[in-house]
PDB file of C-alpha atoms in Angstrom:
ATOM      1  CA  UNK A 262      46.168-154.911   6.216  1.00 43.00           C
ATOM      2  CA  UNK A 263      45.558-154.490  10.229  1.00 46.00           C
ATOM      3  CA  UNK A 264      45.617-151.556  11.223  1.00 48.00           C
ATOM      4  CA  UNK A 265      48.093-149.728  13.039  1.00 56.00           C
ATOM      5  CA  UNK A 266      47.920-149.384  17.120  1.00 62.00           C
ATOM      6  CA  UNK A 267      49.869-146.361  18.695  1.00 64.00           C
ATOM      7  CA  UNK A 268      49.237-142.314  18.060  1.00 70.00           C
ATOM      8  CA  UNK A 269      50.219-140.851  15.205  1.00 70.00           C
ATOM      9  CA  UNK A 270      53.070-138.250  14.725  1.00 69.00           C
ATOM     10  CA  UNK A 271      53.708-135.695  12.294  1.00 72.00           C
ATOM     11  CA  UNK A 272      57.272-135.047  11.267  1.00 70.00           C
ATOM     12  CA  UNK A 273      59.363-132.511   9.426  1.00 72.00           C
ATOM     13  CA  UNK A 274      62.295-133.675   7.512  1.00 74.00           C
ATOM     14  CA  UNK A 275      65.069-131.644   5.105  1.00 78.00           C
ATOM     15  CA  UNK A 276      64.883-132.822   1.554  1.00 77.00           C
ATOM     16  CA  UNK A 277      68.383-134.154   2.389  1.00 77.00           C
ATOM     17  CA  UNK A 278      67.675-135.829   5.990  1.00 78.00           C
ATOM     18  CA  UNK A 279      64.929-137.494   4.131  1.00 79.00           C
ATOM     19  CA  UNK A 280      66.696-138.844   1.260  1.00 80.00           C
ATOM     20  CA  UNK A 281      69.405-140.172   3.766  1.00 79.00           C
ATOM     21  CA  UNK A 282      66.594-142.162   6.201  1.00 78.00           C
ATOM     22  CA  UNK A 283      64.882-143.495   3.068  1.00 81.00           C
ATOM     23  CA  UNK A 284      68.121-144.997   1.902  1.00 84.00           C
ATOM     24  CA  UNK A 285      68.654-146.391   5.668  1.00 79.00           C
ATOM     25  CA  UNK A 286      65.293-147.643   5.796  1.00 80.00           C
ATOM     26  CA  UNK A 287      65.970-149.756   2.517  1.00 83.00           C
ATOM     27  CA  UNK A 288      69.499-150.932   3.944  1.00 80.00           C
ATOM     28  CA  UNK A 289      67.609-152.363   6.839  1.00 80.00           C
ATOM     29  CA  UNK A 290      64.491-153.912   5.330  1.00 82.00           C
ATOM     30  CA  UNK A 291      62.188-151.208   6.412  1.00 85.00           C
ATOM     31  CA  UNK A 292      59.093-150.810   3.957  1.00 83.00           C
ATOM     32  CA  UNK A 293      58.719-147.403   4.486  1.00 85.00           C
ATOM     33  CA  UNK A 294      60.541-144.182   5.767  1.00 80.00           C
ATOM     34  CA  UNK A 295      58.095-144.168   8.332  1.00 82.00           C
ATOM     35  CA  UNK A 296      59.015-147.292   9.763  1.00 83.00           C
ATOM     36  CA  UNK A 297      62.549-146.616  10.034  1.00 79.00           C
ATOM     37  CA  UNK A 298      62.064-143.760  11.523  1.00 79.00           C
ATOM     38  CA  UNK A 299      59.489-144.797  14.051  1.00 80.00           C
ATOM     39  CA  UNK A 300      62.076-147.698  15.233  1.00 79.00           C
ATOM     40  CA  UNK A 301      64.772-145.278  15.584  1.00 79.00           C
ATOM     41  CA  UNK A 302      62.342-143.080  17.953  1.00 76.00           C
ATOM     42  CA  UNK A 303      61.514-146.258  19.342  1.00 76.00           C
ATOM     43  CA  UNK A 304      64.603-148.135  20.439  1.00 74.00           C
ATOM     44  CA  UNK A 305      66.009-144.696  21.840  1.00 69.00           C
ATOM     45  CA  UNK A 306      63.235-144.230  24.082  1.00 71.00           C
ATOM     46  CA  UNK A 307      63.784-148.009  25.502  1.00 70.00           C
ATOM     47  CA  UNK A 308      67.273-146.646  26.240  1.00 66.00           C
ATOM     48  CA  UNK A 309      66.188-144.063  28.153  1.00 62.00           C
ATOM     49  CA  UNK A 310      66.265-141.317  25.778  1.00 53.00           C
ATOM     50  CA  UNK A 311      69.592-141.110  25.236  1.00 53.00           C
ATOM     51  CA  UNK A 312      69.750-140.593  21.547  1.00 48.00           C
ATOM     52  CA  UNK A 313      73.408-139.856  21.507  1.00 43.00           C
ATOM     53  CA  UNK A 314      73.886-143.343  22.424  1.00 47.00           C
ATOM     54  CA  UNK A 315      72.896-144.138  18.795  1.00 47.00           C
ATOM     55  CA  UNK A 316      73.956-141.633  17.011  1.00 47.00           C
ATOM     56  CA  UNK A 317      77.151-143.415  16.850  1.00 49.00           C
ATOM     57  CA  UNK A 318      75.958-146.559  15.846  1.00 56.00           C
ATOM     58  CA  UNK A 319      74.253-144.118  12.934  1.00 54.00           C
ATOM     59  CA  UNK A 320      77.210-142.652  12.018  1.00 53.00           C
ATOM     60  CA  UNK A 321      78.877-145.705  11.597  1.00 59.00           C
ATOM     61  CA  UNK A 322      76.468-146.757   9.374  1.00 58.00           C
ATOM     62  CA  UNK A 323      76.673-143.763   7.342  1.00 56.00           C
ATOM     63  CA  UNK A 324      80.073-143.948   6.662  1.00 59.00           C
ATOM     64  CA  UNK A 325      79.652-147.707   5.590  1.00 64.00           C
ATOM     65  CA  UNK A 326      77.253-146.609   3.608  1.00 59.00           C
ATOM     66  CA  UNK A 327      79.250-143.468   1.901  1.00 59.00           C
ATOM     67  CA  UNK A 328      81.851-146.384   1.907  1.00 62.00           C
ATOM     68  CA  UNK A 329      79.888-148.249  -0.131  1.00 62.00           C
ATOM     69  CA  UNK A 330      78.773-146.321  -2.596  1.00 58.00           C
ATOM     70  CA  UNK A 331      82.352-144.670  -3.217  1.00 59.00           C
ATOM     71  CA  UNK A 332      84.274-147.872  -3.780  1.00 62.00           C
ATOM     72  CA  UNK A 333      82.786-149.233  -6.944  1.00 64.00           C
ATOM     73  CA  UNK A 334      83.825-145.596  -8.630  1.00 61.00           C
ATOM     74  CA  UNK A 335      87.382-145.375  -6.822  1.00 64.00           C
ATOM     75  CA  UNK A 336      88.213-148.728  -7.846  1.00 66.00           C
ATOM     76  CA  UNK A 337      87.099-147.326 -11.869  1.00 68.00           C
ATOM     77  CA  UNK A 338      89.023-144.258 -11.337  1.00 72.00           C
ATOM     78  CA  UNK A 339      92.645-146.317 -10.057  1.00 68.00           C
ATOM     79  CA  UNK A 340      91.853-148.431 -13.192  1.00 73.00           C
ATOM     80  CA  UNK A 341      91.720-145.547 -15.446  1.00 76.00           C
ATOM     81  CA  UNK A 342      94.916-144.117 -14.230  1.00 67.00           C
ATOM     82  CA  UNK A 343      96.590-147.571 -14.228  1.00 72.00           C
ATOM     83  CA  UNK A 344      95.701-147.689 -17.862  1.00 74.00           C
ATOM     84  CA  UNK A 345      97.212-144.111 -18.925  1.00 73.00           C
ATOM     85  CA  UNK A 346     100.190-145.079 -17.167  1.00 70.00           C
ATOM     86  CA  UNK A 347     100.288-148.718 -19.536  1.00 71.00           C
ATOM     87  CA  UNK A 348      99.874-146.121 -22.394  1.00 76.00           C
ATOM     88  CA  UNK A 349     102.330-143.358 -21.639  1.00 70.00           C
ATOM     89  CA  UNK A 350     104.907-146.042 -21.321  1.00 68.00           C
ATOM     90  CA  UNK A 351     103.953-147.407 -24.428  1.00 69.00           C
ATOM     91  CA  UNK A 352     104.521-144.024 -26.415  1.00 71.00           C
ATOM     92  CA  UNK A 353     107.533-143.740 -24.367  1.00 63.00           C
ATOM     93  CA  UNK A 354     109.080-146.842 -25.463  1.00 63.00           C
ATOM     94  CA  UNK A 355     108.059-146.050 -28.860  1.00 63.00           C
ATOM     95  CA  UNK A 356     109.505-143.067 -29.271  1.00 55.00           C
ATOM     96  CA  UNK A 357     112.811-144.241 -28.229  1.00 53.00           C
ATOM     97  CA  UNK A 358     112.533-146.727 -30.332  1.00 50.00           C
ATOM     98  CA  UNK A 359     111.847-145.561 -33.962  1.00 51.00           C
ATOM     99  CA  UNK A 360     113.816-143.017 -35.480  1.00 53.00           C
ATOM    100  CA  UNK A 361     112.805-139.686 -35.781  1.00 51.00           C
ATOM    101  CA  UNK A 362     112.570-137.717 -38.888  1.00 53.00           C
ATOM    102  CA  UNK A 363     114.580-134.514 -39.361  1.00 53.00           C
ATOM    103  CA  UNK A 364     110.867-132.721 -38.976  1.00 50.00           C
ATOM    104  CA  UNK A 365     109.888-134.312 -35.432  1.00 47.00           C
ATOM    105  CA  UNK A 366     113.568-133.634 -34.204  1.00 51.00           C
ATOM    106  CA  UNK A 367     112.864-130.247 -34.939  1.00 51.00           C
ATOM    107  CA  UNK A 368     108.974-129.597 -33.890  1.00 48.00           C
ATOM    108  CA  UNK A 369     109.055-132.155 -30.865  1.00 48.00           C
ATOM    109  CA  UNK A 370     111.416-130.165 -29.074  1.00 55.00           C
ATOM    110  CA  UNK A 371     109.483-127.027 -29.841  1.00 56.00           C
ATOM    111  CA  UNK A 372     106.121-128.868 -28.707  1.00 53.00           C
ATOM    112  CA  UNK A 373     108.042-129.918 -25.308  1.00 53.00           C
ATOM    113  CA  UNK A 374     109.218-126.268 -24.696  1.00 54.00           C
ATOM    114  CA  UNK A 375     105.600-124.778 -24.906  1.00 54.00           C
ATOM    115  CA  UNK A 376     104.664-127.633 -22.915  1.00 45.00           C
ATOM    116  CA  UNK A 377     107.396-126.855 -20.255  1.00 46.00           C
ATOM    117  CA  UNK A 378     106.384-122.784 -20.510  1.00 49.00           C
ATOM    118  CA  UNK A 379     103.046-123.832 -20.038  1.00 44.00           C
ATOM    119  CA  UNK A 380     103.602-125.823 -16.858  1.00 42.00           C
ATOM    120  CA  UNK A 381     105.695-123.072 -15.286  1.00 42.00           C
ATOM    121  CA  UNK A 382     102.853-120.984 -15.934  1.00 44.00           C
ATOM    122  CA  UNK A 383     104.207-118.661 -18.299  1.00 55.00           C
ATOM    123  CA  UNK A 384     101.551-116.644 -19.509  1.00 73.00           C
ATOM    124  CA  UNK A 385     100.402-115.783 -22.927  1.00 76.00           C
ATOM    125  CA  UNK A 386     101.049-112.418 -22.560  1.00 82.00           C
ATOM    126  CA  UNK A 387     104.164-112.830 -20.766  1.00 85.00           C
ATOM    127  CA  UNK A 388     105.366-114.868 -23.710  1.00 82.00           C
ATOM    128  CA  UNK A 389     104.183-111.673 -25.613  1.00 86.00           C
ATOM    129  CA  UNK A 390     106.365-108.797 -23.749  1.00 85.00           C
ATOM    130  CA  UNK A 391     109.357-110.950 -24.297  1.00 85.00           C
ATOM    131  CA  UNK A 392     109.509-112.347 -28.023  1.00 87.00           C
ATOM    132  CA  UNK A 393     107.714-109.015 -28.870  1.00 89.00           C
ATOM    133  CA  UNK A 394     105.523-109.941 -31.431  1.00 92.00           C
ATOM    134  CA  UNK A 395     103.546-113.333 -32.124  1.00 89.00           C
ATOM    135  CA  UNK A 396     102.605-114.538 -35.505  1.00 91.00           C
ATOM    136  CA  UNK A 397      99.297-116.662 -36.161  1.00 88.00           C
ATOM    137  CA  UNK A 398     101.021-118.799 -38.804  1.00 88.00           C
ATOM    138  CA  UNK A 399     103.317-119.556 -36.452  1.00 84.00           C
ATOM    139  CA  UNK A 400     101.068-121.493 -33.744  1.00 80.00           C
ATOM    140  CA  UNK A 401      99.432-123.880 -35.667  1.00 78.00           C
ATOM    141  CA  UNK A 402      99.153-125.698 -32.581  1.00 77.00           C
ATOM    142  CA  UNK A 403      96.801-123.535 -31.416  1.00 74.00           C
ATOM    143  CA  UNK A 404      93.064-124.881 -30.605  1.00 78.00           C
ATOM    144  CA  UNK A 405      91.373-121.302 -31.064  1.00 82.00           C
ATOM    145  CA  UNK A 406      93.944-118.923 -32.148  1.00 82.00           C
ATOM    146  CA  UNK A 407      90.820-116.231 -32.171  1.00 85.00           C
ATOM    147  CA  UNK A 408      90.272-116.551 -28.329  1.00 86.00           C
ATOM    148  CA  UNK A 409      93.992-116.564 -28.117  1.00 86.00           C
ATOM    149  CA  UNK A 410      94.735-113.431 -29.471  1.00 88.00           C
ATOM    150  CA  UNK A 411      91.322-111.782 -28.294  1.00 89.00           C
ATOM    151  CA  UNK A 412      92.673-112.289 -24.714  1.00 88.00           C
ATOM    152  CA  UNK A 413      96.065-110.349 -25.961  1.00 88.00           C
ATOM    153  CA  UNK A 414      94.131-107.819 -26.666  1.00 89.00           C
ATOM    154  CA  UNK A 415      92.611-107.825 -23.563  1.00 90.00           C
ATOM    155  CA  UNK A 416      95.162-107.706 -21.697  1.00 89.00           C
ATOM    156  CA  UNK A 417      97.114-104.542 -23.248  1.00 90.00           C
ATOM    157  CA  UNK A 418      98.649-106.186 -26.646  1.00 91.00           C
ATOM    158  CA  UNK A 419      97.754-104.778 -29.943  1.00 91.00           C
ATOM    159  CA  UNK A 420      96.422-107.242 -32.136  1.00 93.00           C
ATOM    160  CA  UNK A 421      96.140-106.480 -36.384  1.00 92.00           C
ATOM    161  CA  UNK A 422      94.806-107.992 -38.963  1.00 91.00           C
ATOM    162  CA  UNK A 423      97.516-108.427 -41.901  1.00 89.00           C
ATOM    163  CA  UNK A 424      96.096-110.665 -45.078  1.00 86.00           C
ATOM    164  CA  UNK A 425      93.620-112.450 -42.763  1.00 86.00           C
ATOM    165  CA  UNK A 426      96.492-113.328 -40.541  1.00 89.00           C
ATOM    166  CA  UNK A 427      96.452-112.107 -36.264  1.00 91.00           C
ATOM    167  CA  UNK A 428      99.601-110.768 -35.431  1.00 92.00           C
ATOM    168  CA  UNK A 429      99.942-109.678 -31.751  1.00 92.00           C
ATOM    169  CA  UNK A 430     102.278-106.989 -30.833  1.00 94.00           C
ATOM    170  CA  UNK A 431     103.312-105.873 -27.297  1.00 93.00           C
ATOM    171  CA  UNK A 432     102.882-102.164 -26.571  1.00 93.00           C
ATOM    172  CA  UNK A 433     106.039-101.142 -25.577  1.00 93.00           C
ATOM    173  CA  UNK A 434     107.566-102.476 -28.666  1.00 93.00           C
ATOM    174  CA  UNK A 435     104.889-101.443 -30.682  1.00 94.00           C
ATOM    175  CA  UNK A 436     105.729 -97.603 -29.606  1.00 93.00           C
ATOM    176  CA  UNK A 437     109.450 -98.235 -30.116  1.00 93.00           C
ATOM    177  CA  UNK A 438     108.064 -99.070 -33.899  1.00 94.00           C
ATOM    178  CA  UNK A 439     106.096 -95.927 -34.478  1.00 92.00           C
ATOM    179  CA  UNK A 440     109.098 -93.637 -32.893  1.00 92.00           C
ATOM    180  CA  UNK A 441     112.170 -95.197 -35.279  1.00 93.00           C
ATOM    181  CA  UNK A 442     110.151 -95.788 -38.129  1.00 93.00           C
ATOM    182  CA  UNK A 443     110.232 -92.155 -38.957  1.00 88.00           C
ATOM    183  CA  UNK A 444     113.765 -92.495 -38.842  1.00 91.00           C
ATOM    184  CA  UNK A 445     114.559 -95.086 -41.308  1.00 92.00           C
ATOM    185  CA  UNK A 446     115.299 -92.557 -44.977  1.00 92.00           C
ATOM    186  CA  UNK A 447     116.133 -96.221 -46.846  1.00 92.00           C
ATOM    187  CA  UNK A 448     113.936 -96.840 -49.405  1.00 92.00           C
ATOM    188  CA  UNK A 449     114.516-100.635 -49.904  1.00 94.00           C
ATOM    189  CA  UNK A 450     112.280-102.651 -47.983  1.00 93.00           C
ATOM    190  CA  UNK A 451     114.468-105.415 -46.695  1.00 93.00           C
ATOM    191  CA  UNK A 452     117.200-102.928 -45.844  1.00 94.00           C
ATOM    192  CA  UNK A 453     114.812-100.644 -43.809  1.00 92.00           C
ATOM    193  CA  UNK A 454     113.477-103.751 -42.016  1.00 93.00           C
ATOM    194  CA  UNK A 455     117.166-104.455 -40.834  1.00 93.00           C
ATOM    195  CA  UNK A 456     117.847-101.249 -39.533  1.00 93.00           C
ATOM    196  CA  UNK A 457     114.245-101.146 -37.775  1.00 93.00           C
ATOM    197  CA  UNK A 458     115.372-104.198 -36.301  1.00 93.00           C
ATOM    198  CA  UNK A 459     118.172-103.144 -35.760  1.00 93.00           C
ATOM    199  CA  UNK A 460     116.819 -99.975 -33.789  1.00 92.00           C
ATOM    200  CA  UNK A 461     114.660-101.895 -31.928  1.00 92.00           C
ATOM    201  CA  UNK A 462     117.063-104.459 -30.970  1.00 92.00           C
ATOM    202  CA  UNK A 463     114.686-107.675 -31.883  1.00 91.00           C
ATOM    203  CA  UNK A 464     115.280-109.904 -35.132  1.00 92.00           C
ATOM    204  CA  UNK A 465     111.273-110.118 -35.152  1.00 92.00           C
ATOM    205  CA  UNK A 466     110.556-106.479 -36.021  1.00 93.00           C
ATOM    206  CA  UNK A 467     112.080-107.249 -39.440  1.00 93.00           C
ATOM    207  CA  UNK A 468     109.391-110.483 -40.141  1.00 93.00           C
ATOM    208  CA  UNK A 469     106.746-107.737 -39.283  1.00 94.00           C
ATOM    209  CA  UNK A 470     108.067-104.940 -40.821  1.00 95.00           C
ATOM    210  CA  UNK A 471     108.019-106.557 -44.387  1.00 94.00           C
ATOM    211  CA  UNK A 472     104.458-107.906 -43.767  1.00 93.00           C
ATOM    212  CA  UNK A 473     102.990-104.753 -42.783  1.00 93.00           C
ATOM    213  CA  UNK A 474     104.562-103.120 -46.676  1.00 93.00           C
ATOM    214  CA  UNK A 475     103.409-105.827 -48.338  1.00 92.00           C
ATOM    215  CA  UNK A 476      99.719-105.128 -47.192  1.00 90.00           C
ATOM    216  CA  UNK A 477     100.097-101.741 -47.655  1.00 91.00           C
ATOM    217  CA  UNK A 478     100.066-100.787 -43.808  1.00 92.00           C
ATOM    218  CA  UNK A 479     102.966 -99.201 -43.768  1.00 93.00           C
ATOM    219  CA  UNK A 480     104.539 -97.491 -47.333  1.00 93.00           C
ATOM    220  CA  UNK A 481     107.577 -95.282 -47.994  1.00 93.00           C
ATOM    221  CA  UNK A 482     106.612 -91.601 -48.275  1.00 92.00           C
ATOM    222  CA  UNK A 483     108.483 -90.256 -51.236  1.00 91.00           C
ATOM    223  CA  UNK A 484     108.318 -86.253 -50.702  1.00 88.00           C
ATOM    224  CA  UNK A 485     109.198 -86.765 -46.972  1.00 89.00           C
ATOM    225  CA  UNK A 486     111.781 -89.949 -48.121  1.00 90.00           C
ATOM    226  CA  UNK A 487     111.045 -91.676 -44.735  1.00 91.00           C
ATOM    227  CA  UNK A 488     108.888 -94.598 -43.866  1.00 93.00           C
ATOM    228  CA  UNK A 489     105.139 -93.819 -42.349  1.00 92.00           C
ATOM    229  CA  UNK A 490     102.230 -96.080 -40.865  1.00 91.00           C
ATOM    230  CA  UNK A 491      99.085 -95.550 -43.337  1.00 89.00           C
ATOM    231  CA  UNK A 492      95.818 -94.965 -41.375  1.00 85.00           C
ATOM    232  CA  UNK A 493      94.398 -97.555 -43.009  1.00 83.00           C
ATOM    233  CA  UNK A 494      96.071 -99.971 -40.114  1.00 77.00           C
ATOM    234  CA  UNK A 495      93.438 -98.907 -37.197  1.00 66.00           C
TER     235      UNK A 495
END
């Protein structure tokens, strides 16, 4: 291989910078990085140093080049979303064409609501403060009901274990329970449960009223003949 004629000259590139020329330098048949860039340096000089001259005729190439290299990926991506559309019309037109069952015309709707809640950006906990109370066996749907109810906790609920079951309770409610359960002097369960309720003014108390007596959480105190949370609970 002949050798070389001219003076050498060392130069400092960025990891980037470098990357870029070498892919340049392949683009336009140059063996090495060196080559490229010794052209470049080259044909500016023969204009008279005016490298801004060519930096446009660089940055044209660049954005061929970005150009390039983005297209085979955006045309994948367009296809992808072409073929969820083809599919969501698919399970569109199925569903209006079989016939539900009286299950799916029940939980479907449900499924859509939390869907809807979800895109409004309801928030767990916001869902919390106004139904109250939130039973595990009733959100099956849920992924990780332990994360779930872990962030409840987090953010102010108070979450119990009943019979290997999380039940999340807002606060407020939750102190509205203490303060009139002392109050109910009933001694049947499901009556006391209606009047707690009832006190409370939520249906749900009653649901978690009955759980927490039958795991022994809460129990009717017969010398005081009221009902009382057992300290077994926290």
């Amino acid at each position: 291989m002949a050798k070389r004629k001219g003076v050498p000259l060392r130069v400092w590139l960025s990891r980037e910078d470098y990357e870029l020329a070498k892919i340049f330098a392949e683009r336009e048949g140059f063996e090495t990085v060196s080559d490229f860039l010794s052209y470049m340096i080259s044909s500016s000089l023969k204009e008279g140093g005016k490298v801004a001259k060519d930096i446009g005729g660089v940055t044209k190439r660049v954005e061929r080049l970005i150009s390039d290299l983005l297209n085979p990926y955006t045309a994948k991506i367009d296809e992808i979303y072409k073929r969820l559309g083809e599919i969501m019309e698919m399970i569109e037109s199925l569903s209006q064409t079989r016939p539900q069952s009286k299950e799916e015309e029940t939980i479907i709707p449900q499924r859509q609501k939390r869907i809807e809640r979800t895109r409004k950006g309801t928030s767990a906990i916001e869902r919390l403060r106004s139904e109250g109370v939130v039973f595990q066996e009733d959100m099956g749907w849920l992924k990780a009901p332990e994360r779930f109810f872990q962030k409840l906790e987090r953010e102010g609920a108070i979450v119990i274990d009943i019979d290997g079951e999380k039940v999340a309770i807002d606060k407020d409610l939750w102190d509205k329970f203490r303060e009139a359960i002392s109050q109910v002097m009933v001694k049947d369960p499901n009556e006391a449960a209606g009047l707690m309720a009832a006190a409370i003014g939520k249906p749900i108390v009653a649901k978690l009223f009955k759980k927490l007596v039958s795991s022994g959480f809460i129990y009717y105190d017969e010398e005081y003949g009221n009902w009382k949370i057992s300290k077994s609970l926290f």
